[in-house]
């Protein structure tokens, strides 16, 4: 009888182990399916923008860039949007200048244009809306429903003070393409990042990103 009881106990333990194993397998499979669905939905909700860049006034070098959140409709809104002007090439390396050095400053935008420092959507009217940094590289805004637009002030980017370009030589170096990055925040979702380019050499340019 004792031997039989031991056999029964061993079989019961084995059955329990197998049951726990398959339960964990099922839970893992459910988690995987949930994650796949969340990733699919995240991709569906990726923000789409229409970007318009035009002269502020005829003959003016200052530009007005309008960024409209086109959708998708189910996204409803963004809680935060950070727009960054990227360098002309991702491998552009700039070290912070040392005393007596002619190295380019680390925060200088290597491109034809920059945000007017201190400006940006909602500055002075909305908590959390930060104007463009001193270099004119980045500006952060809040509260952007689908279908609405934010307006940014853009100006020609001067050559680095430590460099020896003339204004004409600098503009020939960086061309007329402004490269942008949009970092988008929506409560309950992982952030999205979108990149694109727009030509700033004409009177009016419209692109979708």
XYZ file of N, CA, C and O in Angstrom:
836
model
N 0.828 -1.200 0.000
C 0.000 0.000 0.000
C 0.870 1.261 0.000
O 0.562 2.242 -0.677
N 1.950 1.219 0.796
C 2.818 2.388 0.855
C 3.460 2.653 -0.504
O 3.574 3.796 -0.940
N 3.856 1.535 -1.182
C 4.477 1.684 -2.495
C 3.491 2.272 -3.491
O 3.841 3.153 -4.286
N 2.243 1.819 -3.409
C 1.209 2.339 -4.314
C 0.972 3.818 -4.063
O 0.780 4.608 -4.995
N 1.001 4.190 -2.799
C 0.793 5.601 -2.463
C 1.914 6.457 -3.031
O 1.690 7.581 -3.510
N 3.141 5.916 -2.975
C 4.280 6.654 -3.532
C 4.111 6.835 -5.034
O 4.357 7.919 -5.582
N 3.680 5.754 -5.722
C 3.464 5.824 -7.171
C 2.413 6.888 -7.492
O 2.571 7.707 -8.409
N 1.338 6.878 -6.751
C 0.267 7.856 -6.981
C 0.781 9.279 -6.767
O 0.487 10.189 -7.539
N 1.570 9.473 -5.727
C 2.119 10.799 -5.434
C 3.040 11.261 -6.550
O 3.006 12.429 -6.969
N 3.889 10.335 -7.035
C 4.808 10.683 -8.125
C 4.038 11.045 -9.375
O 4.341 12.029 -10.066
N 3.008 10.241 -9.708
C 2.200 10.531 -10.900
C 1.481 11.868 -10.761
O 1.392 12.647 -11.715
N 0.973 12.152 -9.577
C 0.273 13.421 -9.348
C 1.217 14.611 -9.535
O 0.867 15.626 -10.139
N 2.443 14.440 -9.013
C 3.433 15.518 -9.163
C 3.789 15.722 -10.626
O 3.922 16.868 -11.101
N 3.946 14.600 -11.354
C 4.282 14.693 -12.774
C 3.158 15.385 -13.548
O 3.399 16.226 -14.420
N 1.924 15.012 -13.235
C 0.779 15.623 -13.908
C 0.726 17.131 -13.614
O 0.465 17.951 -14.495
N 1.018 17.487 -12.370
C 1.024 18.908 -11.995
C 2.093 19.678 -12.760
O 1.854 20.783 -13.267
N 3.291 19.067 -12.859
C 4.387 19.713 -13.584
C 4.020 19.914 -15.049
O 4.244 20.990 -15.628
N 3.432 18.878 -15.647
C 3.033 18.981 -17.054
C 1.954 20.050 -17.230
O 1.989 20.848 -18.177
N 1.001 20.075 -16.288
C -0.076 21.069 -16.374
C 0.477 22.484 -16.264
O 0.066 23.397 -17.003
N 1.426 22.691 -15.330
C 2.040 24.016 -15.176
C 2.809 24.398 -16.427
O 2.748 25.555 -16.897
N 3.521 23.428 -17.014
C 4.293 23.690 -18.228
C 3.397 24.173 -19.364
O 3.666 25.196 -20.012
N 2.303 23.424 -19.594
C 1.412 23.805 -20.693
C 0.660 25.099 -20.395
O 0.348 25.871 -21.302
N 0.386 25.346 -19.117
C -0.259 26.614 -18.759
C 0.673 27.792 -19.058
O 0.236 28.828 -19.573
N 1.953 27.604 -18.744
C 2.920 28.657 -19.039
C 3.084 28.841 -20.544
O 3.195 29.973 -21.030
N 3.088 27.732 -21.284
C 3.169 27.819 -22.739
C 1.991 28.601 -23.288
O 2.143 29.445 -24.185
N 0.819 28.330 -22.772
C -0.382 29.022 -23.237
C -0.325 30.508 -22.892
O -0.702 31.365 -23.698
N 0.174 30.802 -21.671
C 0.282 32.205 -21.267
C 1.295 32.942 -22.131
O 1.063 34.088 -22.545
N 2.430 32.286 -22.412
C 3.440 32.903 -23.271
C 2.884 33.151 -24.669
O 3.147 34.192 -25.282
N 2.140 32.173 -25.181
C 1.552 32.332 -26.515
C 0.551 33.483 -26.531
O 0.494 34.263 -27.489
N -0.224 33.602 -25.452
C -1.186 34.703 -25.363
C -0.475 36.043 -25.304
O -0.888 37.014 -25.946
N 0.625 36.108 -24.512
C 1.392 37.348 -24.431
C 1.984 37.708 -25.789
O 1.985 38.884 -26.190
N 2.502 36.701 -26.497
C 3.072 36.955 -27.819
C 2.015 37.496 -28.771
O 2.263 38.458 -29.507
N 0.836 36.883 -28.752
C -0.240 37.338 -29.618
C -0.655 38.769 -29.276
O -0.899 39.596 -30.164
N -0.698 39.059 -27.974
C -1.061 40.417 -27.543
C -0.015 41.423 -27.996
O -0.350 42.507 -28.496
N 1.254 41.071 -27.849
C 2.322 41.976 -28.260
C 2.311 42.218 -29.766
O 2.547 43.341 -30.232
N 2.049 41.160 -30.522
C 1.966 41.295 -31.978
C 0.830 42.234 -32.355
O 0.971 43.102 -33.226
N -0.291 42.092 -31.699
C -1.439 42.953 -31.980
C -1.138 44.396 -31.597
O -1.505 45.330 -32.333
N -0.461 44.597 -30.460
C -0.101 45.959 -30.050
C 0.862 46.592 -31.050
O 0.729 47.782 -31.379
N 1.838 45.828 -31.530
C 2.775 46.354 -32.516
C 2.051 46.698 -33.815
O 2.355 47.718 -34.455
N 1.109 45.857 -34.215
C 0.345 46.136 -35.429
C -0.463 47.416 -35.275
O -0.475 48.280 -36.157
N -1.102 47.562 -34.113
C -1.906 48.748 -33.869
C -1.030 49.995 -33.761
O -1.397 51.065 -34.255
N 0.140 49.839 -33.143
C 1.087 50.945 -33.041
C 1.492 51.434 -34.426
O 1.574 52.654 -34.688
N 1.750 50.486 -35.335
C 2.118 50.849 -36.703
C 0.953 51.552 -37.411
O 1.166 52.501 -38.172
N -0.279 51.098 -37.159
C -1.446 51.727 -37.780
C -1.618 53.174 -37.330
O -2.107 54.015 -38.094
N -1.218 53.464 -36.095
C -1.424 54.798 -35.530
C -0.251 55.741 -35.784
O -0.262 56.870 -35.287
N 0.725 55.321 -36.558
C 1.881 56.190 -36.824
C 1.412 57.522 -37.392
O 0.669 57.567 -38.371
N 1.842 58.636 -36.793
C 1.385 59.949 -37.273
C 1.880 60.267 -38.684
O 2.983 59.873 -39.081
N 1.030 60.990 -39.416
C 1.374 61.468 -40.753
C 1.253 62.990 -40.756
O 0.282 63.545 -40.231
N 2.232 63.637 -41.382
C 2.278 65.090 -41.368
C 2.315 65.654 -42.794
O 2.886 65.043 -43.702
N 1.730 66.823 -42.944
C 1.943 67.637 -44.141
C 2.740 68.857 -43.711
O 2.338 69.576 -42.799
N 3.860 69.066 -44.367
C 4.765 70.151 -43.998
C 4.817 71.148 -45.142
O 5.105 70.788 -46.285
N 4.528 72.399 -44.828
C 4.569 73.486 -45.806
C 5.621 74.489 -45.380
O 5.669 74.900 -44.218
N 6.471 74.877 -46.308
C 7.508 75.860 -46.029
C 7.426 76.958 -47.080
O 7.458 76.671 -48.290
N 7.285 78.204 -46.633
C 7.153 79.309 -47.571
C 7.784 80.573 -46.988
O 7.989 80.690 -45.782
N 8.087 81.504 -47.879
C 8.642 82.771 -47.445
C 7.645 83.490 -46.557
O 6.446 83.488 -46.821
N 8.171 84.111 -45.500
C 7.303 84.855 -44.605
C 6.657 86.025 -45.339
O 5.450 86.289 -45.187
N 7.436 86.711 -46.143
C 6.961 87.801 -46.997
C 7.723 87.732 -48.313
O 8.848 87.193 -48.350
N 7.159 88.244 -49.406
C 7.894 88.220 -50.674
C 9.271 88.862 -50.538
O 9.415 89.961 -50.008
N 10.292 88.130 -50.953
C 11.651 88.629 -50.875
C 12.324 88.425 -49.536
O 13.515 88.689 -49.389
N 11.576 87.946 -48.535
C 12.135 87.748 -47.201
C 12.941 86.460 -47.143
O 12.583 85.461 -47.780
N 14.028 86.468 -46.380
C 14.804 85.244 -46.164
C 14.212 84.398 -45.051
O 14.508 83.211 -44.954
N 13.400 84.997 -44.183
C 12.776 84.225 -43.114
C 11.613 83.417 -43.683
O 10.902 83.859 -44.583
N 11.438 82.220 -43.154
C 10.434 81.288 -43.647
C 9.421 80.960 -42.551
O 9.717 81.075 -41.357
N 8.255 80.546 -42.983
C 7.235 80.026 -42.066
C 6.997 78.566 -42.429
O 6.614 78.253 -43.555
N 7.217 77.685 -41.462
C 6.972 76.257 -41.685
C 5.716 75.850 -40.926
O 5.616 76.053 -39.709
N 4.767 75.293 -41.633
C 3.521 74.825 -41.034
C 3.521 73.308 -41.037
O 3.732 72.676 -42.080
N 3.304 72.720 -39.869
C 3.257 71.263 -39.724
C 1.835 70.881 -39.335
O 1.372 71.234 -38.244
N 1.140 70.168 -40.208
C -0.231 69.742 -39.946
C -0.261 68.240 -39.676
O 0.298 67.456 -40.441
N -0.891 67.856 -38.570
C -1.061 66.440 -38.233
C -2.240 65.911 -39.031
O -3.402 66.196 -38.734
N -1.965 65.133 -40.065
C -2.993 64.680 -41.000
C -3.770 63.461 -40.502
O -4.888 63.212 -40.907
N -3.177 62.684 -39.632
C -3.856 61.470 -39.185
C -2.849 60.472 -38.646
O -1.698 60.817 -38.388
N -3.348 59.228 -38.512
C -4.683 58.723 -38.856
C -5.745 59.199 -37.862
O -5.401 59.582 -36.733
N -7.037 59.167 -38.257
C -8.085 59.685 -37.367
C -8.119 59.013 -35.995
O -8.389 59.681 -34.990
N -7.858 57.699 -35.946
C -7.920 56.985 -34.664
C -6.854 57.459 -33.682
O -6.975 57.217 -32.476
N -5.816 58.117 -34.166
C -4.792 58.642 -33.268
C -5.373 59.732 -32.361
O -4.968 59.891 -31.214
N -6.314 60.498 -32.878
C -7.019 61.575 -32.171
C -6.135 62.780 -31.880
O -6.490 63.901 -32.222
N -4.991 62.574 -31.216
C -4.141 63.712 -30.888
C -2.767 63.236 -30.439
O -2.572 62.052 -30.134
N -1.836 64.168 -30.400
C -0.536 63.953 -29.774
C -0.470 64.800 -28.514
O -0.927 65.944 -28.504
N 0.073 64.236 -27.461
C 0.296 65.013 -26.241
C 1.539 65.896 -26.366
O 1.624 66.946 -25.742
N 2.490 65.452 -27.186
C 3.744 66.200 -27.312
C 4.357 65.937 -28.676
O 4.322 64.814 -29.181
N 4.896 66.992 -29.268
C 5.592 66.875 -30.546
C 6.899 67.649 -30.459
O 6.903 68.851 -30.166
N 8.014 66.957 -30.697
C 9.319 67.597 -30.736
C 9.835 67.542 -32.175
O 9.906 66.468 -32.770
N 10.158 68.707 -32.731
C 10.681 68.792 -34.097
C 12.148 69.180 -34.022
O 12.510 70.149 -33.353
N 12.981 68.408 -34.707
C 14.423 68.617 -34.701
C 14.917 68.788 -36.129
O 14.500 68.053 -37.030
N 15.789 69.763 -36.335
C 16.468 69.914 -37.624
C 17.752 69.094 -37.570
O 18.621 69.338 -36.729
N 17.851 68.119 -38.466
C 19.011 67.233 -38.481
C 20.146 67.844 -39.309
O 19.930 68.695 -40.161
N 21.360 67.367 -39.045
C 22.490 67.776 -39.865
C 22.347 67.226 -41.273
O 21.545 66.313 -41.536
N 23.159 67.742 -42.194
C 23.037 67.322 -43.589
C 23.382 65.851 -43.783
O 22.881 65.215 -44.705
N 24.214 65.293 -42.908
C 24.550 63.878 -42.950
C 24.621 63.326 -41.540
O 25.099 64.008 -40.628
N 24.168 62.098 -41.358
C 24.143 61.508 -40.012
C 25.532 61.296 -39.455
O 25.717 61.213 -38.239
N 26.544 61.217 -40.329
C 27.899 60.956 -39.846
C 28.667 62.260 -39.621
O 29.868 62.238 -39.359
N 27.980 63.386 -39.725
C 28.660 64.653 -39.493
C 29.101 64.736 -38.025
O 28.281 64.737 -37.117
N 30.393 64.782 -37.791
C 30.920 64.774 -36.429
C 31.424 66.162 -36.067
O 32.211 66.760 -36.806
N 30.974 66.654 -34.931
C 31.393 67.975 -34.485
C 31.777 67.886 -33.008
O 30.944 67.562 -32.165
N 33.006 68.156 -32.704
C 33.448 68.136 -31.318
C 33.306 69.523 -30.710
O 33.410 70.534 -31.400
N 33.066 69.563 -29.419
C 32.992 70.854 -28.738
C 34.349 71.546 -28.830
O 35.389 70.900 -28.677
N 34.364 72.836 -29.106
C 35.651 73.521 -29.301
C 36.442 73.650 -28.013
O 35.902 73.929 -26.950
N 37.730 73.432 -28.104
C 38.646 73.631 -26.981
C 39.286 75.015 -27.136
O 39.255 75.599 -28.217
N 39.837 75.567 -26.075
C 40.481 76.878 -26.183
C 41.527 76.902 -27.293
O 42.399 76.037 -27.368
N 41.398 77.858 -28.191
C 42.335 77.978 -29.288
C 42.056 77.044 -30.451
O 42.748 77.053 -31.462
N 40.999 76.219 -30.337
C 40.673 75.250 -31.389
C 39.731 75.872 -32.404
O 38.978 76.799 -32.105
N 39.765 75.344 -33.614
C 38.813 75.781 -34.649
C 37.761 74.716 -34.908
O 37.083 74.727 -35.927
N 37.616 73.739 -33.996
C 36.583 72.718 -34.154
C 35.211 73.365 -34.183
O 34.954 74.370 -33.516
N 34.287 72.761 -34.932
C 32.936 73.298 -35.004
C 32.196 73.048 -33.699
O 32.380 72.005 -33.072
N 31.343 73.971 -33.255
C 30.599 73.770 -32.013
C 29.648 72.590 -32.122
O 29.046 72.352 -33.167
N 29.514 71.842 -31.030
C 28.743 70.610 -31.055
C 27.271 70.860 -31.314
O 26.570 69.991 -31.830
N 26.756 72.027 -30.940
C 25.321 72.249 -31.062
C 24.931 73.003 -32.330
O 23.770 73.332 -32.525
N 25.892 73.302 -33.199
C 25.568 74.066 -34.404
C 24.862 73.174 -35.426
O 25.288 72.052 -35.676
N 23.793 73.672 -36.006
C 23.062 72.920 -37.030
C 23.826 73.001 -38.344
O 24.082 74.090 -38.855
N 24.196 71.843 -38.876
C 24.879 71.815 -40.155
C 23.809 71.677 -41.238
O 23.446 70.601 -41.670
N 23.292 72.807 -41.659
C 22.232 72.821 -42.655
C 21.885 74.245 -43.017
O 22.390 75.200 -42.422
N 20.994 74.433 -43.999
C 20.719 75.780 -44.506
C 19.877 76.648 -43.579
O 19.933 77.872 -43.669
N 19.100 76.030 -42.707
C 18.163 76.796 -41.892
C 18.147 76.290 -40.456
O 18.614 75.201 -40.155
N 17.559 77.121 -39.588
C 17.360 76.739 -38.205
C 16.076 77.398 -37.707
O 15.553 78.334 -38.326
N 15.553 76.906 -36.579
C 14.442 77.590 -35.931
C 14.945 78.915 -35.359
O 16.082 79.000 -34.885
N 14.100 79.931 -35.404
C 14.447 81.169 -34.728
C 14.494 80.874 -33.232
O 13.486 80.461 -32.642
N 15.651 81.013 -32.576
C 15.758 80.650 -31.152
C 14.700 81.352 -30.303
O 14.389 82.526 -30.488
N 14.147 80.574 -29.365
C 13.144 81.114 -28.450
C 11.728 81.109 -28.976
O 10.793 81.434 -28.240
N 11.535 80.724 -30.236
C 10.188 80.698 -30.811
C 9.682 79.263 -30.920
O 10.457 78.308 -30.861
N 8.367 79.130 -31.100
C 7.772 77.816 -31.279
C 6.304 77.850 -30.922
O 5.828 78.797 -30.276
N 5.548 76.831 -31.315
C 4.108 76.797 -31.044
C 3.798 76.832 -29.555
O 4.335 76.043 -28.781
N 2.952 77.750 -29.150
C 2.484 77.794 -27.775
C 3.409 78.442 -26.783
O 3.099 78.496 -25.588
N 4.563 78.938 -27.230
C 5.509 79.542 -26.291
C 4.849 80.735 -25.597
O 4.286 81.614 -26.239
N 4.906 80.740 -24.285
C 4.328 81.827 -23.511
C 2.852 81.681 -23.223
O 2.287 82.462 -22.459
N 2.204 80.673 -23.823
C 0.763 80.486 -23.609
C 0.427 79.109 -23.065
O -0.657 78.934 -22.505
N 1.319 78.130 -23.236
C 1.044 76.763 -22.801
C 2.184 76.248 -21.946
O 3.350 76.383 -22.316
N 1.827 75.659 -20.810
C 2.831 75.034 -19.966
C 3.428 73.833 -20.698
O 2.711 72.995 -21.234
N 4.739 73.749 -20.730
C 5.412 72.636 -21.386
C 5.819 72.916 -22.811
O 6.564 72.140 -23.398
N 5.311 74.017 -23.394
C 5.714 74.388 -24.753
C 7.027 75.143 -24.678
O 7.079 76.256 -24.155
N 8.078 74.536 -25.158
C 9.403 75.127 -25.070
C 9.810 75.696 -26.421
O 9.694 75.039 -27.438
N 10.300 76.901 -26.411
C 10.778 77.489 -27.651
C 12.054 76.814 -28.128
O 12.680 76.026 -27.415
N 12.431 77.137 -29.356
C 13.642 76.550 -29.930
C 14.856 76.876 -29.076
O 14.958 77.963 -28.502
N 15.774 75.927 -28.984
C 16.986 76.137 -28.202
C 17.872 77.199 -28.850
O 17.587 77.701 -29.938
N 18.954 77.538 -28.168
C 19.811 78.637 -28.616
C 20.403 78.378 -29.998
O 20.617 79.316 -30.781
N 20.662 77.108 -30.298
C 21.216 76.768 -31.607
C 20.157 76.762 -32.699
O 20.482 76.739 -33.882
N 18.867 76.768 -32.300
C 17.803 76.694 -33.296
C 17.605 75.310 -33.864
O 17.022 75.137 -34.933
N 18.061 74.293 -33.131
C 17.980 72.920 -33.630
C 16.648 72.245 -33.297
O 16.114 71.494 -34.121
N 16.087 72.496 -32.125
C 14.958 71.698 -31.650
C 13.932 72.576 -30.941
O 14.282 73.536 -30.259
N 12.654 72.218 -31.118
C 11.594 72.882 -30.374
C 10.516 71.862 -30.026
O 10.219 70.960 -30.810
N 9.943 72.001 -28.813
C 8.947 71.052 -28.322
C 7.633 71.785 -28.073
O 7.610 72.886 -27.535
N 6.533 71.152 -28.474
C 5.208 71.740 -28.274
C 4.268 70.676 -27.726
O 4.584 69.487 -27.699
N 3.112 71.115 -27.259
C 2.155 70.203 -26.634
C 0.772 70.416 -27.234
O 0.476 71.452 -27.814
N -0.086 69.380 -27.090
C -1.489 69.500 -27.458
C -1.729 69.704 -28.940
O -1.996 70.821 -29.389
N -1.643 68.634 -29.750
C -1.822 68.746 -31.197
C -2.860 67.734 -31.670
O -2.553 66.573 -31.914
N -4.125 68.133 -31.816
C -5.156 67.216 -32.311
C -4.968 66.925 -33.807
O -4.389 67.741 -34.538
N -5.464 65.790 -34.245
C -5.448 65.451 -35.670
C -6.211 66.525 -36.442
O -7.285 66.968 -36.046
N -5.625 66.963 -37.546
C -6.230 67.992 -38.374
C -5.752 69.395 -38.067
O -5.994 70.313 -38.859
N -5.076 69.580 -36.932
C -4.591 70.906 -36.557
C -3.129 71.085 -36.982
O -2.434 70.132 -37.336
N -2.671 72.343 -36.908
C -1.331 72.678 -37.382
C -0.543 73.442 -36.326
O -1.125 74.133 -35.480
N 0.758 73.331 -36.402
C 1.676 74.161 -35.634
C 2.528 74.954 -36.629
O 2.892 74.452 -37.693
N 2.854 76.174 -36.253
C 3.627 77.051 -37.125
C 4.976 77.341 -36.475
O 5.056 77.641 -35.274
N 6.044 77.263 -37.279
C 7.404 77.461 -36.794
C 8.079 78.569 -37.605
O 7.902 78.655 -38.824
N 8.872 79.384 -36.920
C 9.646 80.433 -37.578
C 11.022 79.882 -37.929
O 11.736 79.371 -37.066
N 11.389 79.985 -39.211
C 12.638 79.443 -39.720
C 13.460 80.595 -40.286
O 12.922 81.499 -40.927
N 14.763 80.540 -40.069
C 15.631 81.582 -40.610
C 16.889 80.946 -41.200
O 17.238 79.804 -40.849
N 17.579 81.656 -42.085
C 18.835 81.128 -42.612
C 19.828 80.849 -41.491
O 19.938 81.616 -40.531
N 20.524 79.758 -41.620
C 21.478 79.353 -40.585
C 22.851 79.938 -40.899
O 23.393 79.681 -41.976
N 23.424 80.736 -40.014
C 24.745 81.315 -40.296
C 25.834 80.262 -40.204
O 25.670 79.238 -39.537
N 26.972 80.495 -40.846
C 28.088 79.555 -40.697
C 28.614 79.569 -39.272
O 28.439 80.550 -38.548
N 29.214 78.471 -38.826
C 29.773 78.433 -37.463
C 30.786 79.544 -37.264
O 31.595 79.853 -38.151
N 30.765 80.151 -36.084
C 31.670 81.264 -35.813
C 33.131 80.834 -35.879
O 34.011 81.640 -36.202
N 33.383 79.540 -35.565
C 34.770 79.061 -35.546
C 35.287 78.698 -36.936
O 36.470 78.413 -37.100
N 34.387 78.695 -37.930
C 34.783 78.320 -39.282
C 35.179 79.567 -40.075
O 35.041 80.695 -39.606
N 35.625 79.345 -41.287
C 36.129 80.451 -42.097
C 35.344 80.606 -43.391
O 35.848 81.169 -44.355
N 34.088 80.099 -43.399
C 33.268 80.275 -44.587
C 32.758 81.706 -44.704
O 32.443 82.352 -43.689
N 32.619 82.149 -45.931
C 31.777 83.315 -46.181
C 30.335 82.831 -46.189
O 30.060 81.618 -46.252
N 29.390 83.755 -46.125
C 27.980 83.359 -46.167
C 27.675 82.614 -47.458
O 26.982 81.586 -47.449
N 28.217 83.089 -48.572
C 27.967 82.436 -49.862
C 28.594 81.042 -49.895
O 27.984 80.081 -50.392
N 29.806 80.914 -49.366
C 30.464 79.604 -49.346
C 29.741 78.620 -48.446
O 29.606 77.437 -48.782
N 29.250 79.093 -47.304
C 28.503 78.246 -46.390
C 27.219 77.746 -47.041
O 26.890 76.559 -46.961
N 26.487 78.633 -47.697
C 25.234 78.227 -48.336
C 25.484 77.237 -49.462
O 24.682 76.324 -49.683
N 26.584 77.401 -50.173
C 26.930 76.428 -51.211
C 27.261 75.074 -50.589
O 26.962 74.018 -51.163
N 27.845 75.095 -49.398
C 28.221 73.851 -48.707
C 27.001 73.074 -48.240
O 26.920 71.852 -48.406
N 26.022 73.763 -47.644
C 24.901 73.057 -47.015
C 23.686 72.901 -47.920
O 22.763 72.146 -47.610
N 23.645 73.598 -49.050
C 22.544 73.422 -49.995
C 21.243 74.025 -49.502
O 21.221 74.936 -48.671
N 20.114 73.485 -49.998
C 18.798 74.042 -49.666
C 17.844 72.998 -49.095
O 16.639 73.226 -49.021
N 18.357 71.859 -48.670
C 17.505 70.796 -48.119
C 17.535 70.832 -46.598
O 18.601 70.688 -45.988
N 16.366 71.027 -45.992
C 16.244 70.964 -44.537
C 15.765 69.571 -44.159
O 14.715 69.115 -44.627
N 16.529 68.904 -43.304
C 16.219 67.539 -42.888
C 15.590 67.582 -41.501
O 16.138 68.186 -40.580
N 14.435 66.931 -41.347
C 13.637 67.043 -40.129
C 13.427 65.692 -39.462
O 13.413 64.649 -40.124
N 13.214 65.752 -38.151
C 12.812 64.578 -37.374
C 11.656 64.989 -36.471
O 11.710 66.042 -35.819
N 10.604 64.164 -36.442
C 9.448 64.396 -35.590
C 9.381 63.286 -34.546
O 9.243 62.114 -34.898
N 9.477 63.661 -33.272
C 9.310 62.703 -32.177
C 7.944 62.954 -31.551
O 7.669 64.053 -31.052
N 7.096 61.921 -31.589
C 5.682 62.071 -31.254
C 5.330 61.253 -30.015
O 5.694 60.074 -29.916
N 4.598 61.879 -29.095
C 4.181 61.220 -27.864
C 2.658 61.192 -27.782
O 1.998 62.207 -27.989
N 2.123 59.991 -27.495
C 0.682 59.814 -27.277
C 0.519 58.940 -26.052
O 1.110 57.861 -25.968
N -0.261 59.387 -25.075
C -0.428 58.636 -23.835
C -0.871 57.200 -24.111
O -1.792 56.960 -24.892
N -0.208 56.261 -23.438
C -0.572 54.856 -23.570
C 0.132 54.129 -24.700
O -0.071 52.921 -24.865
N 0.993 54.844 -25.460
C 1.666 54.218 -26.593
C 3.159 54.534 -26.560
O 3.575 55.564 -26.042
N 3.926 53.635 -27.157
C 5.343 53.929 -27.349
C 5.480 55.131 -28.285
O 4.626 55.356 -29.133
N 6.554 55.904 -28.150
C 6.728 57.053 -29.047
C 6.925 56.613 -30.500
O 7.324 55.483 -30.778
N 6.625 57.536 -31.395
C 6.919 57.350 -32.819
C 7.990 58.356 -33.219
O 8.059 59.455 -32.671
N 8.791 57.993 -34.217
C 9.767 58.919 -34.793
C 9.615 58.877 -36.310
O 9.577 57.802 -36.916
N 9.495 60.048 -36.907
C 9.347 60.170 -38.354
C 10.403 61.143 -38.865
O 10.643 62.174 -38.238
N 11.013 60.820 -39.984
C 12.007 61.704 -40.578
C 11.610 62.041 -42.004
O 10.856 61.305 -42.652
N 12.102 63.174 -42.469
C 11.806 63.590 -43.832
C 12.647 64.790 -44.209
O 13.446 65.299 -43.411
N 12.460 65.249 -45.445
C 13.219 66.379 -45.960
C 12.291 67.326 -46.707
O 11.265 66.913 -47.253
N 12.673 68.600 -46.709
C 11.916 69.586 -47.468
C 12.893 70.612 -48.026
O 13.846 71.017 -47.349
N 12.686 71.016 -49.282
C 13.538 72.011 -49.911
C 13.107 73.401 -49.463
O 11.923 73.731 -49.480
N 14.060 74.210 -49.055
C 13.751 75.559 -48.561
C 14.298 76.629 -49.499
O 14.423 77.792 -49.117
N 14.600 76.227 -50.721
C 15.192 77.165 -51.664
C 14.198 77.915 -52.523
O 14.577 78.829 -53.253
N 12.913 77.561 -52.437
C 11.910 78.207 -53.257
C 10.937 79.038 -52.439
O 11.088 79.193 -51.232
N 9.921 79.566 -53.120
C 8.927 80.402 -52.427
C 7.940 79.564 -51.640
O 7.430 79.998 -50.599
N 7.650 78.349 -52.129
C 6.668 77.482 -51.460
C 6.974 76.029 -51.764
O 7.153 75.658 -52.925
N 7.051 75.203 -50.709
C 7.262 73.767 -50.853
C 6.342 73.038 -49.906
O 6.176 73.440 -48.737
N 5.710 71.951 -50.394
C 4.817 71.139 -49.571
C 5.229 69.682 -49.721
O 5.387 69.176 -50.840
N 5.410 69.003 -48.593
C 5.735 67.568 -48.604
C 4.909 66.878 -47.538
O 4.401 67.513 -46.600
N 4.757 65.564 -47.680
C 4.114 64.747 -46.661
C 5.148 63.797 -46.070
O 6.008 63.276 -46.774
N 5.045 63.596 -44.758
C 6.025 62.754 -44.048
C 5.293 61.776 -43.138
O 4.243 62.077 -42.630
